[in-house]
Tab-separated table of C-alpha atoms in Angstrom:
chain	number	residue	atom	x	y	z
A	1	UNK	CA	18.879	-19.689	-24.015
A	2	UNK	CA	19.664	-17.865	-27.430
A	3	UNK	CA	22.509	-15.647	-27.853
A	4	UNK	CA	20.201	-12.498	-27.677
A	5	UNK	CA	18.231	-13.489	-25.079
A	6	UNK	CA	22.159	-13.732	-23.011
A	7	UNK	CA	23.262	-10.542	-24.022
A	8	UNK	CA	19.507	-9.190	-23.249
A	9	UNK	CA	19.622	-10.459	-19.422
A	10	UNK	CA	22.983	-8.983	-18.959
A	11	UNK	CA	22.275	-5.971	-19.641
A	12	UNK	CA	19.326	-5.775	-17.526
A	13	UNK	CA	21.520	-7.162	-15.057
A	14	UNK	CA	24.203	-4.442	-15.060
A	15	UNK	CA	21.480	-1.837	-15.038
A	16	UNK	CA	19.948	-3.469	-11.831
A	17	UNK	CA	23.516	-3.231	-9.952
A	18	UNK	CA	24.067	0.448	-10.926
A	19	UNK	CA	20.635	1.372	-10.283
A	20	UNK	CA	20.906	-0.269	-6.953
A	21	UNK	CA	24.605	1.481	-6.297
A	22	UNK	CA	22.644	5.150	-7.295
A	23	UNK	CA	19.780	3.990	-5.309
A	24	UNK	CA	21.815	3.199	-1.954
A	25	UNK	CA	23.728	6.183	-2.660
A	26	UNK	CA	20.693	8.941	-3.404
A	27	UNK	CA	19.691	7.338	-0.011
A	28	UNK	CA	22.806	7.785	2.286
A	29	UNK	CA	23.221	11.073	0.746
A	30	UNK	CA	19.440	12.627	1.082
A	31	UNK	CA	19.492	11.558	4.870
A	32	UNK	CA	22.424	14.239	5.336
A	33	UNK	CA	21.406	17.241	3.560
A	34	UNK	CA	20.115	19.952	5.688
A	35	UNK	CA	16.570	19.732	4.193
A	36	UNK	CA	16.432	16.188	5.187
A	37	UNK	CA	12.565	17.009	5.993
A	38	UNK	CA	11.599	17.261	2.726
A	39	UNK	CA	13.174	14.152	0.961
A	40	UNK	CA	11.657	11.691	3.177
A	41	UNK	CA	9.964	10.373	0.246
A	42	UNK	CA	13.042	9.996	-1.968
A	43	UNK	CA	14.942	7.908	0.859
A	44	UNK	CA	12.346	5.530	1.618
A	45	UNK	CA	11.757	4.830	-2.172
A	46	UNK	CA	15.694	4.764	-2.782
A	47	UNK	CA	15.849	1.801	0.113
A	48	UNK	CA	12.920	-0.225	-1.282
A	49	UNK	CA	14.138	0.612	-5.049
A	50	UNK	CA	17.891	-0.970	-4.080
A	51	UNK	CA	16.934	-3.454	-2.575
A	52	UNK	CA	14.170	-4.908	-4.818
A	53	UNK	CA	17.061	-4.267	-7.576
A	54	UNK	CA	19.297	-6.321	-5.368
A	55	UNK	CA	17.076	-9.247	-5.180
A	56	UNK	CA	16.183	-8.829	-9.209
A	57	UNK	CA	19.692	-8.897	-9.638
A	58	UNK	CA	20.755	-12.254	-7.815
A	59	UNK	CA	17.428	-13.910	-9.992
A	60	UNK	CA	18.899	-12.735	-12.972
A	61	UNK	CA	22.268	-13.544	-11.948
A	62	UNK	CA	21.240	-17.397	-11.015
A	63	UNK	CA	18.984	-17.407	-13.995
A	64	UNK	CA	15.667	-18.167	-12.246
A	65	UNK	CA	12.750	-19.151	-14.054
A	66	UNK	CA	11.135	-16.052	-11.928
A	67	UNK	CA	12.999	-13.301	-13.275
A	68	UNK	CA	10.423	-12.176	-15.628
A	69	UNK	CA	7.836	-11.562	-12.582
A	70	UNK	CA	10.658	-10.098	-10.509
A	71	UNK	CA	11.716	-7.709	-13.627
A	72	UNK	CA	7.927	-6.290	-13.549
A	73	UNK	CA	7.615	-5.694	-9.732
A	74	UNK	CA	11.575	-4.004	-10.099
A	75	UNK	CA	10.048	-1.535	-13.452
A	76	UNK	CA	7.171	-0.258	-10.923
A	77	UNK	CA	9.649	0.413	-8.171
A	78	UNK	CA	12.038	2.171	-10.527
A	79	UNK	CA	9.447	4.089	-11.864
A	80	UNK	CA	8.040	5.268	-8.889
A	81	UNK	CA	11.407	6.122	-7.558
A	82	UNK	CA	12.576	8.091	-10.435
A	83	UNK	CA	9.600	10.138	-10.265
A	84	UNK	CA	10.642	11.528	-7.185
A	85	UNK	CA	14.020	11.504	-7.790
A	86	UNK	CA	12.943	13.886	-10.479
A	87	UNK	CA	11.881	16.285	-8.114
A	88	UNK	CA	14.991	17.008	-6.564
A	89	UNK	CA	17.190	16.425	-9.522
A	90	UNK	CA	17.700	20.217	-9.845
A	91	UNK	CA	19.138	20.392	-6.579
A	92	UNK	CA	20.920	17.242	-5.799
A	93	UNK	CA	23.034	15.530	-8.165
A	94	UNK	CA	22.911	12.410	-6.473
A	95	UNK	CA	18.770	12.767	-7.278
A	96	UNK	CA	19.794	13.694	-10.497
A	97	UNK	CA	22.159	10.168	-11.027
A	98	UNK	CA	19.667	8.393	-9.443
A	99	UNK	CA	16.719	9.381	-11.159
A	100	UNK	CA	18.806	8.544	-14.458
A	101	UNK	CA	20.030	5.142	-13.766
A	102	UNK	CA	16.137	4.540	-12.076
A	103	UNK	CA	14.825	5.250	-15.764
A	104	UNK	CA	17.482	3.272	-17.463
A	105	UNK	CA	16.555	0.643	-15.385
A	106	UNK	CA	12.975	0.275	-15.912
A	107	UNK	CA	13.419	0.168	-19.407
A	108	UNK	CA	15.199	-3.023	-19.133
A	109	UNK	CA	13.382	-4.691	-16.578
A	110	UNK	CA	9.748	-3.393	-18.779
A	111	UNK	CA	11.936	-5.548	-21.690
A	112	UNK	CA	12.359	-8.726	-19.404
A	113	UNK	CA	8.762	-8.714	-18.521
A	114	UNK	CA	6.865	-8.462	-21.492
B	1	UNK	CA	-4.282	2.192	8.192
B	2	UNK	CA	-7.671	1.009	9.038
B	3	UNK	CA	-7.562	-2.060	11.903
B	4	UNK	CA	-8.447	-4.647	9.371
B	5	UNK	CA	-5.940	-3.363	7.066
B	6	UNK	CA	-3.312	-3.679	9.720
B	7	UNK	CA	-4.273	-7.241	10.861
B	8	UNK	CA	-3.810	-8.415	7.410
B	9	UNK	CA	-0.478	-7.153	6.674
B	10	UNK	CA	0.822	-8.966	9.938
B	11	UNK	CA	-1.111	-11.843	8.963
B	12	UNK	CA	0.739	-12.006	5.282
B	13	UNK	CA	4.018	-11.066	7.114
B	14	UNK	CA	3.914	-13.975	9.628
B	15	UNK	CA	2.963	-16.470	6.523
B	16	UNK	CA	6.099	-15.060	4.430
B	17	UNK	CA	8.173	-15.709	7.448
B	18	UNK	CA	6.764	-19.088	7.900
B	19	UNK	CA	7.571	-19.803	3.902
B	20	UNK	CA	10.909	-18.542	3.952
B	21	UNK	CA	12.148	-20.660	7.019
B	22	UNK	CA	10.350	-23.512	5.279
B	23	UNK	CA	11.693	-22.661	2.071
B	24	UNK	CA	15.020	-22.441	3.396
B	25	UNK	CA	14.857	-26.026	5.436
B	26	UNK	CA	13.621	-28.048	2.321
B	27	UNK	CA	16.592	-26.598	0.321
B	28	UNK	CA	19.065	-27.574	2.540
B	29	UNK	CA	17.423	-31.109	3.411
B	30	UNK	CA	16.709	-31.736	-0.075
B	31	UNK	CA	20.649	-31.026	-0.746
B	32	UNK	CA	21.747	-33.865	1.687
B	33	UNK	CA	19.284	-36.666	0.283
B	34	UNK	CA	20.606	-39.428	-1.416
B	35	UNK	CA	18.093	-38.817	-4.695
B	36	UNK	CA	19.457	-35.219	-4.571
B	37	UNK	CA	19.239	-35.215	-8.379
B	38	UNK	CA	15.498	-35.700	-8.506
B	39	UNK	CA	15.307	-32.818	-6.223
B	40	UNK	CA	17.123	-30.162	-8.697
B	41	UNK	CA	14.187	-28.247	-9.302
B	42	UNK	CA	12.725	-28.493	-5.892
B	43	UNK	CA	16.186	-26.659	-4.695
B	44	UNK	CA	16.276	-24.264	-7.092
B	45	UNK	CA	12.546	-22.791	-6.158
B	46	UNK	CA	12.812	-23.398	-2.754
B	47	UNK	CA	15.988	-20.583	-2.693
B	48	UNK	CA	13.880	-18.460	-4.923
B	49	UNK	CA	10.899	-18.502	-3.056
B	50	UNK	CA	13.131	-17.994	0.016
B	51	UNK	CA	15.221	-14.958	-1.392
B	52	UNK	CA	11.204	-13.473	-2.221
B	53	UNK	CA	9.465	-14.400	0.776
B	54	UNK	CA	12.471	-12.448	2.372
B	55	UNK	CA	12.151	-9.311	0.596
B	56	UNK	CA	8.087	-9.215	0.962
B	57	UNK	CA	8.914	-9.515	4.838
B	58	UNK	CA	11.097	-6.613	4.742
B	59	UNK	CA	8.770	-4.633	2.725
B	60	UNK	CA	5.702	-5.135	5.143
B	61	UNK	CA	7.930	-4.362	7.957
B	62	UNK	CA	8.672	-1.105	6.735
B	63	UNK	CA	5.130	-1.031	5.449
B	64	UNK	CA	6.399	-0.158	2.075
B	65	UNK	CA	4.018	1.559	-0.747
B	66	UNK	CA	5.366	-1.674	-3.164
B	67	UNK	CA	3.806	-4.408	-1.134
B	68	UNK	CA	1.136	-5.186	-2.783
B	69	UNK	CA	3.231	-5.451	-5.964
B	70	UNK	CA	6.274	-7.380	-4.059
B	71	UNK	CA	3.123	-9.572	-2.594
B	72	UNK	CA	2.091	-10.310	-6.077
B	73	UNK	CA	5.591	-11.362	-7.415
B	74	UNK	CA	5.892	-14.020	-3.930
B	75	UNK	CA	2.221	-15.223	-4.463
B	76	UNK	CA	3.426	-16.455	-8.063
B	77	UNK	CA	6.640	-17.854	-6.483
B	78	UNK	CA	4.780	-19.138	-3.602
B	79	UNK	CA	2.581	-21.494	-6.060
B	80	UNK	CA	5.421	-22.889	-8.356
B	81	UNK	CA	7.338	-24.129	-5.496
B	82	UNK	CA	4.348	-25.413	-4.005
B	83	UNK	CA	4.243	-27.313	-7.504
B	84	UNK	CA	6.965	-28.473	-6.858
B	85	UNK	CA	7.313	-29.772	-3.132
B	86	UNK	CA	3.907	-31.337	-3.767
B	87	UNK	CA	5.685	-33.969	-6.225
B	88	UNK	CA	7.752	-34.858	-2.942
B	89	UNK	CA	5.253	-34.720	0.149
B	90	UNK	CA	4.980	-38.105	-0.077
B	91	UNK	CA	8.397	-38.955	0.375
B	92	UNK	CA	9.705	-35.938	2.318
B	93	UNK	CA	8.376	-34.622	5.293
B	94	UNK	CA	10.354	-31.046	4.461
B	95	UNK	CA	8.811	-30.952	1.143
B	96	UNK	CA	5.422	-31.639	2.438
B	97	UNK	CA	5.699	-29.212	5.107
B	98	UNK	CA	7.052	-26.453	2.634
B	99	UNK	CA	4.150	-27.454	0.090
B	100	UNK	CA	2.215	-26.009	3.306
B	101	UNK	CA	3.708	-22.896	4.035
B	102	UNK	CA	3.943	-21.828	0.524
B	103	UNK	CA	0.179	-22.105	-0.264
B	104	UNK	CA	-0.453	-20.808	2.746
B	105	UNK	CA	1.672	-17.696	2.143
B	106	UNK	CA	0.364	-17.582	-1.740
B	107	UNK	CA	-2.982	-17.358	-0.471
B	108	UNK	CA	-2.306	-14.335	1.925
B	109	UNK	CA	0.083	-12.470	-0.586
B	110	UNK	CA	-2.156	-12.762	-3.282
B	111	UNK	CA	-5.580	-10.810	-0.833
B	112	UNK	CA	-2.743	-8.428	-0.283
B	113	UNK	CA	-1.831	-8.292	-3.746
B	114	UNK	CA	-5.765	-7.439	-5.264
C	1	UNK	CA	23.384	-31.347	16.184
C	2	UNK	CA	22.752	-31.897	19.667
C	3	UNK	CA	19.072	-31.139	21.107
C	4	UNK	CA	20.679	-28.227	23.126
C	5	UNK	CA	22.595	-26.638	20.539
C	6	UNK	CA	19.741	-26.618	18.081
C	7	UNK	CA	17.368	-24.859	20.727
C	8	UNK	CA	20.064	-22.116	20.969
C	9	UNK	CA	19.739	-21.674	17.146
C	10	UNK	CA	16.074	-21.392	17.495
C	11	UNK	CA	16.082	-18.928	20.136
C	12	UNK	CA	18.730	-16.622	18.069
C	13	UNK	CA	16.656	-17.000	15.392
C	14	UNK	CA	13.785	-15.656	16.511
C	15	UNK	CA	15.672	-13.328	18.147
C	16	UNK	CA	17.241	-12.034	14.832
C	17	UNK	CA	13.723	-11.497	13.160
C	18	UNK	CA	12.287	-9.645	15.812
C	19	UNK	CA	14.978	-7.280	15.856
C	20	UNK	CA	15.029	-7.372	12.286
C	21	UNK	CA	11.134	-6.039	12.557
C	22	UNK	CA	11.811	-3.172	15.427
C	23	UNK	CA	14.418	-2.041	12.827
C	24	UNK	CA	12.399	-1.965	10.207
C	25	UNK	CA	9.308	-0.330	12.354
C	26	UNK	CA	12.546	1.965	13.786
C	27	UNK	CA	13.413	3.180	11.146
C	28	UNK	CA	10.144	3.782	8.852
C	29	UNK	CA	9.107	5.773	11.597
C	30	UNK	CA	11.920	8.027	12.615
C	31	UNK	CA	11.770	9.468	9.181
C	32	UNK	CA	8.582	10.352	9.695
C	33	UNK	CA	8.716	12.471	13.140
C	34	UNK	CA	8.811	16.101	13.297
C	35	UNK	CA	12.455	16.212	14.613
C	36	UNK	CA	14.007	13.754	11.625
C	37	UNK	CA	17.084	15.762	11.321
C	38	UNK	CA	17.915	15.023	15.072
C	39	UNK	CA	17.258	10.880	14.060
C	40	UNK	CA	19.879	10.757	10.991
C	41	UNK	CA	22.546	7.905	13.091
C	42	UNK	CA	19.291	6.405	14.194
C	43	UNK	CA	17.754	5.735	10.593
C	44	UNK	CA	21.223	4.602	9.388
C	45	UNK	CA	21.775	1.961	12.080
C	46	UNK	CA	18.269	0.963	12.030
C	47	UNK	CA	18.553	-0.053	8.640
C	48	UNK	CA	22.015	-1.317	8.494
C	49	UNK	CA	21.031	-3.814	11.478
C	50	UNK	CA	18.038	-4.768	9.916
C	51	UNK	CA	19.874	-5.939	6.541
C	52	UNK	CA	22.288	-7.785	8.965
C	53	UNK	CA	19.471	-9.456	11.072
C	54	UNK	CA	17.989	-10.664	7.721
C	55	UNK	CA	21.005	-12.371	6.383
C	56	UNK	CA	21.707	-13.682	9.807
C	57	UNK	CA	18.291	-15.547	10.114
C	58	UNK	CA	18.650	-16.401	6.591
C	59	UNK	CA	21.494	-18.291	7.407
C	60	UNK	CA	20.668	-19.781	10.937
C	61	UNK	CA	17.747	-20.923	9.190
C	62	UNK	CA	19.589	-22.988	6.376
C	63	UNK	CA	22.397	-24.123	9.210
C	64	UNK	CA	24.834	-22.731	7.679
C	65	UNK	CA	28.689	-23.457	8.660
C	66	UNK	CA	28.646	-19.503	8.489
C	67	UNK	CA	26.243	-18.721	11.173
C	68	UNK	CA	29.029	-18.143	14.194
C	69	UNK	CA	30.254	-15.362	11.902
C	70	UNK	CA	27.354	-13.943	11.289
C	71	UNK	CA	25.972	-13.638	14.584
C	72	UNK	CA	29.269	-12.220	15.509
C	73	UNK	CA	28.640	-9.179	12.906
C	74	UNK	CA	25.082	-9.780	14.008
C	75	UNK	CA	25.802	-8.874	17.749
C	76	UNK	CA	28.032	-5.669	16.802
C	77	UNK	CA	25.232	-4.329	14.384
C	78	UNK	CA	22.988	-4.800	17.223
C	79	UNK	CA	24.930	-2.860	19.878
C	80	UNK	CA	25.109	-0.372	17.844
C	81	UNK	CA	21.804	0.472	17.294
C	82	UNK	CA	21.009	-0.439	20.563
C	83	UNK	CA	23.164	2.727	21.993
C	84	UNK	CA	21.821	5.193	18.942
C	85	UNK	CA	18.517	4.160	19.971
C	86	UNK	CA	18.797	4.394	23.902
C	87	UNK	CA	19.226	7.936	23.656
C	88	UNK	CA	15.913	8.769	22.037
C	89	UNK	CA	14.301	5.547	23.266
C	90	UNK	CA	12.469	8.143	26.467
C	91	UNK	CA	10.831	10.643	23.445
C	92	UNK	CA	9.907	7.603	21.052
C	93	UNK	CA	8.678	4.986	21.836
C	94	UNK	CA	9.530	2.603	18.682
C	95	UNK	CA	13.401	3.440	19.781
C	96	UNK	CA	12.499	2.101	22.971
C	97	UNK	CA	11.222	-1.375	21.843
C	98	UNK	CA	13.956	-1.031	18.700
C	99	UNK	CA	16.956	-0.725	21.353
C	100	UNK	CA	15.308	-3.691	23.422
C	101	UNK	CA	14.956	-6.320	20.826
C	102	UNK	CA	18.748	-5.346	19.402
C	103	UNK	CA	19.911	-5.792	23.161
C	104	UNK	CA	18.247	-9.233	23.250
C	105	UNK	CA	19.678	-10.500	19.157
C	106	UNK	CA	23.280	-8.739	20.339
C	107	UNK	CA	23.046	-11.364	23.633
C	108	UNK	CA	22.158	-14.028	21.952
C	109	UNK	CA	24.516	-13.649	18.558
C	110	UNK	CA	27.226	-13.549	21.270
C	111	UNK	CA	26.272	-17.084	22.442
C	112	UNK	CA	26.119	-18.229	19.064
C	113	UNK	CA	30.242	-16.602	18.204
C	114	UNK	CA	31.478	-17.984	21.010
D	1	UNK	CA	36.799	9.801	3.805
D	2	UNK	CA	40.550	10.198	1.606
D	3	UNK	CA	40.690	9.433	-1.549
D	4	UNK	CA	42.626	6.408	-0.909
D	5	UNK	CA	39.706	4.971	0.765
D	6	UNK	CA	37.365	5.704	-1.602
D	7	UNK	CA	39.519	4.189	-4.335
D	8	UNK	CA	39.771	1.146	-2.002
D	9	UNK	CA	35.954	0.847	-0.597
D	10	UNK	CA	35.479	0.981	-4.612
D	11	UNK	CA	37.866	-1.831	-5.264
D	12	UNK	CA	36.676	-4.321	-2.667
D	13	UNK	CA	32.821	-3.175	-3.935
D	14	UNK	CA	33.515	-4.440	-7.512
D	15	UNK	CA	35.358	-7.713	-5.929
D	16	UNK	CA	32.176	-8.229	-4.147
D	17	UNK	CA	29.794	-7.879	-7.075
D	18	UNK	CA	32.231	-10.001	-8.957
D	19	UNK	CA	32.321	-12.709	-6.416
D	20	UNK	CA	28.494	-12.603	-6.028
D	21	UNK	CA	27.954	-13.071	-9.447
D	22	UNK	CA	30.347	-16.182	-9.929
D	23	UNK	CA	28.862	-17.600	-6.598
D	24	UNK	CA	25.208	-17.271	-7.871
D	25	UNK	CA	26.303	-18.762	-11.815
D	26	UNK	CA	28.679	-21.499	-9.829
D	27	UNK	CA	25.671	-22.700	-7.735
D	28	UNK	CA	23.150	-22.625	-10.591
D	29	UNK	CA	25.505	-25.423	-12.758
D	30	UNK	CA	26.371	-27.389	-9.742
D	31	UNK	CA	23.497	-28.059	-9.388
D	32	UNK	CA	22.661	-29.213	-13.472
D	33	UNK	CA	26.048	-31.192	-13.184
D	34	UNK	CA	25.741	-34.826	-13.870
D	35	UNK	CA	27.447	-35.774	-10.658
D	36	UNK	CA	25.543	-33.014	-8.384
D	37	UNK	CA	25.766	-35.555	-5.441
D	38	UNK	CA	29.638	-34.651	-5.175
D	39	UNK	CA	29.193	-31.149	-5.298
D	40	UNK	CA	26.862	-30.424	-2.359
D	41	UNK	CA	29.303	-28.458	-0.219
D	42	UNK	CA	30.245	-26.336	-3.325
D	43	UNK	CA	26.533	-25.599	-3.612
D	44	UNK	CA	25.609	-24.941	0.026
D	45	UNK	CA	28.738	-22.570	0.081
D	46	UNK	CA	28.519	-20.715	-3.116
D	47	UNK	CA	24.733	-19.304	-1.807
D	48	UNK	CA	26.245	-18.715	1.208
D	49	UNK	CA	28.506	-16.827	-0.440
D	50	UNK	CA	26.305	-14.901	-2.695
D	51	UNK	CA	24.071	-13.796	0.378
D	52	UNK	CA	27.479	-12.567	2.068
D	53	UNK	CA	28.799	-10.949	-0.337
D	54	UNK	CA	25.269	-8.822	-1.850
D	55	UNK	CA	25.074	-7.576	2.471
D	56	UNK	CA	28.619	-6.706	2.134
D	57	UNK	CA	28.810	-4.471	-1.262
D	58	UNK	CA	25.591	-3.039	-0.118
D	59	UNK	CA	26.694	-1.958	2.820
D	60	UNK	CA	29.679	-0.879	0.814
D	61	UNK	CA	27.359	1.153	-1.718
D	62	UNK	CA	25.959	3.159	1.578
D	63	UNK	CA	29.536	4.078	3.038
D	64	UNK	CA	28.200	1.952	6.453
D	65	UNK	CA	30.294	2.292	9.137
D	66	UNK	CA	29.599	-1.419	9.821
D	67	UNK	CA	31.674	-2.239	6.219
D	68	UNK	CA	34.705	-2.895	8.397
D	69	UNK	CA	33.096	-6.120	10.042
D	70	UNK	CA	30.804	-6.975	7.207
D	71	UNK	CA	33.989	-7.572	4.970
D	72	UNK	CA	35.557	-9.838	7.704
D	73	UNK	CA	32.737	-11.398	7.549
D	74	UNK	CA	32.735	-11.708	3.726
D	75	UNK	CA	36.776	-12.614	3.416
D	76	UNK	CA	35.387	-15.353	5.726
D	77	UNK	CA	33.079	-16.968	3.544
D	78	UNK	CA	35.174	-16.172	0.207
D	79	UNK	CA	38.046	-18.339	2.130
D	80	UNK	CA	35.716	-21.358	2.634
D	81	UNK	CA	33.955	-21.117	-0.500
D	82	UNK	CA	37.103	-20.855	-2.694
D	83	UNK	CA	38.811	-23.900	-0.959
D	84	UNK	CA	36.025	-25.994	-2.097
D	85	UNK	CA	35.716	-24.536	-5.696
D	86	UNK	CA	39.436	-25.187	-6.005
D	87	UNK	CA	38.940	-28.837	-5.223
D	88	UNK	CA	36.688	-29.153	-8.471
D	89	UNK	CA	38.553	-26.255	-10.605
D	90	UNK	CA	40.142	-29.075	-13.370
D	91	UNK	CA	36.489	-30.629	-13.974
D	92	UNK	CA	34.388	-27.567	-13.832
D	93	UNK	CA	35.493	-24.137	-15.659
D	94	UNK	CA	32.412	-22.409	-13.516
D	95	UNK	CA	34.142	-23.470	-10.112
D	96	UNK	CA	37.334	-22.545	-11.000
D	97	UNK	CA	35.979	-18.998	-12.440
D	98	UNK	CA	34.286	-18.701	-8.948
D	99	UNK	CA	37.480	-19.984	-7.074
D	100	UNK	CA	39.326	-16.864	-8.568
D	101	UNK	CA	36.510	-14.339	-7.645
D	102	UNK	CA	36.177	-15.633	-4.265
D	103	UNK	CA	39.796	-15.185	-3.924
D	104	UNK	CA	40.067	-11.682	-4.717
D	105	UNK	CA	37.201	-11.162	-3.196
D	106	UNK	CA	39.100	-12.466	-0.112
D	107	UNK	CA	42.417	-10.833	-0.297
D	108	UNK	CA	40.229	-7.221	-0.707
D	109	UNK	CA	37.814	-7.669	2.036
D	110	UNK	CA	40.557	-8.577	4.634
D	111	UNK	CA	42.034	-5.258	3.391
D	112	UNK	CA	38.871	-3.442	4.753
D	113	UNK	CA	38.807	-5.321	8.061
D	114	UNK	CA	41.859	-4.846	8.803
């Protein structure tokens, strides 16, 4: 692996794990607002987007000949995420985090793909 | 979800629990044999494709909107570790057995995947 | 590993992965009823014992020297969202078969810490 | 929660990821070493490890109420792992790197169990 390519995976890497913290986080907190009704949505993609960033994560960690494939399927679930994180980023700052460190996120992962 | 629709999600979700328990067996079989180092690429997929297999499951449990892309990303680590444990069949039942239940399970997740 | 002992992983295996999918179903679909505000400790342990269930199997699966610790974190998960979910489990019935299968993993895990 | 805890639920989270991360990168060499036939337990109990320790900060990164037992779980596995990384820490700089994550990793979790 070249230098670049090193630095590259790492910092996909540390964007998985805080995506995944603001992910697990936007999800705990949504469940116990009082409109908990309307962010149904936002929790279920927060749980699938951590924890497909928590599996990209360990294949980027362990440097698996898969983590290209596993960097696309973790862009699409960021992406989808932070679109309704976006939604509710007005309101809730943990949205508002979330929907950040989603975008962030698929950047890299869109990087590691190609 | 239409019957058929439903049928084949449990169908792909019993064949990515079948893959990740064989997955899991041939990684930890392959670690005690005494040619262990001709089996360092055989252990390596067989913990991807287990840590994948795993997450699919999850995701068609909770009949997640990402399954068909999660299904996509286990199809492609279904067939290299099939690859693989096919170099081995002859010489280990695990291998041959996991060779099984990963084309099995690629053949499932990749229907769910189109 | 004696005949016996290796049934006894089997059975909490299988015990772990159905519990693991009751959770899953559990959860998906208390966040979906009309009354989701009144299902917030349910949703939380549902998906809390789920991620435990996985890791659990995960590990019985690979024989891990682990596995009588895990099934002892296994078994508390599990009577935990066994008690959330008997309280709802007359009004829902995906509570109902969610608080059986954690009262069948939590009996068995307890075998296996012993 | 105090602020105390917070400070120390965020502690024993970065140990975690720490220790996950060394696990994962420990594993990965063993397993390229020359002499990969003597370093099967470090290999089995690094992924073991890994797996323990991703449940663990996750559960962490959700403020679960299960974190308590999760992280005896996880001082657990850091103990075992860390004995056998020390055994190879003079030959191999990645086993002694994860031999010092696993044991903070230890001392922090024990904290939160306690």
């Amino acid at each position: 692996m070249t230098a670049l390519n090193a630095q590259r995976m790492q910092e996909c890497l540390d964007a998985c794990l805080r995506c995944l913290k603001a992910c697990e986080n936007c999800a705990a907190a949504c469940l116990f607002e009082p409109e908990v009704a309307g962010l149904r949505a936002c929790i279920r993609l927060d749980r699938d987007c951590a924890d497909v960033c928590a599996l990209t994560a360990q294949l980027l960690m362990r440097g698996s000949e898969l983590h290209p494939d596993a960097c696309l399927l973790c862009a699409v679930s960021c992406a989808r995420c932070a679109a309704e994180c976006e939604k509710h980023a007005h309101h809730h700052e943990h949205c508002r985090v979330c929907a950040e460190a989603c975008r962030a996120c698929e950047a890299l992962c869109r990087q590691m793909a190609a």
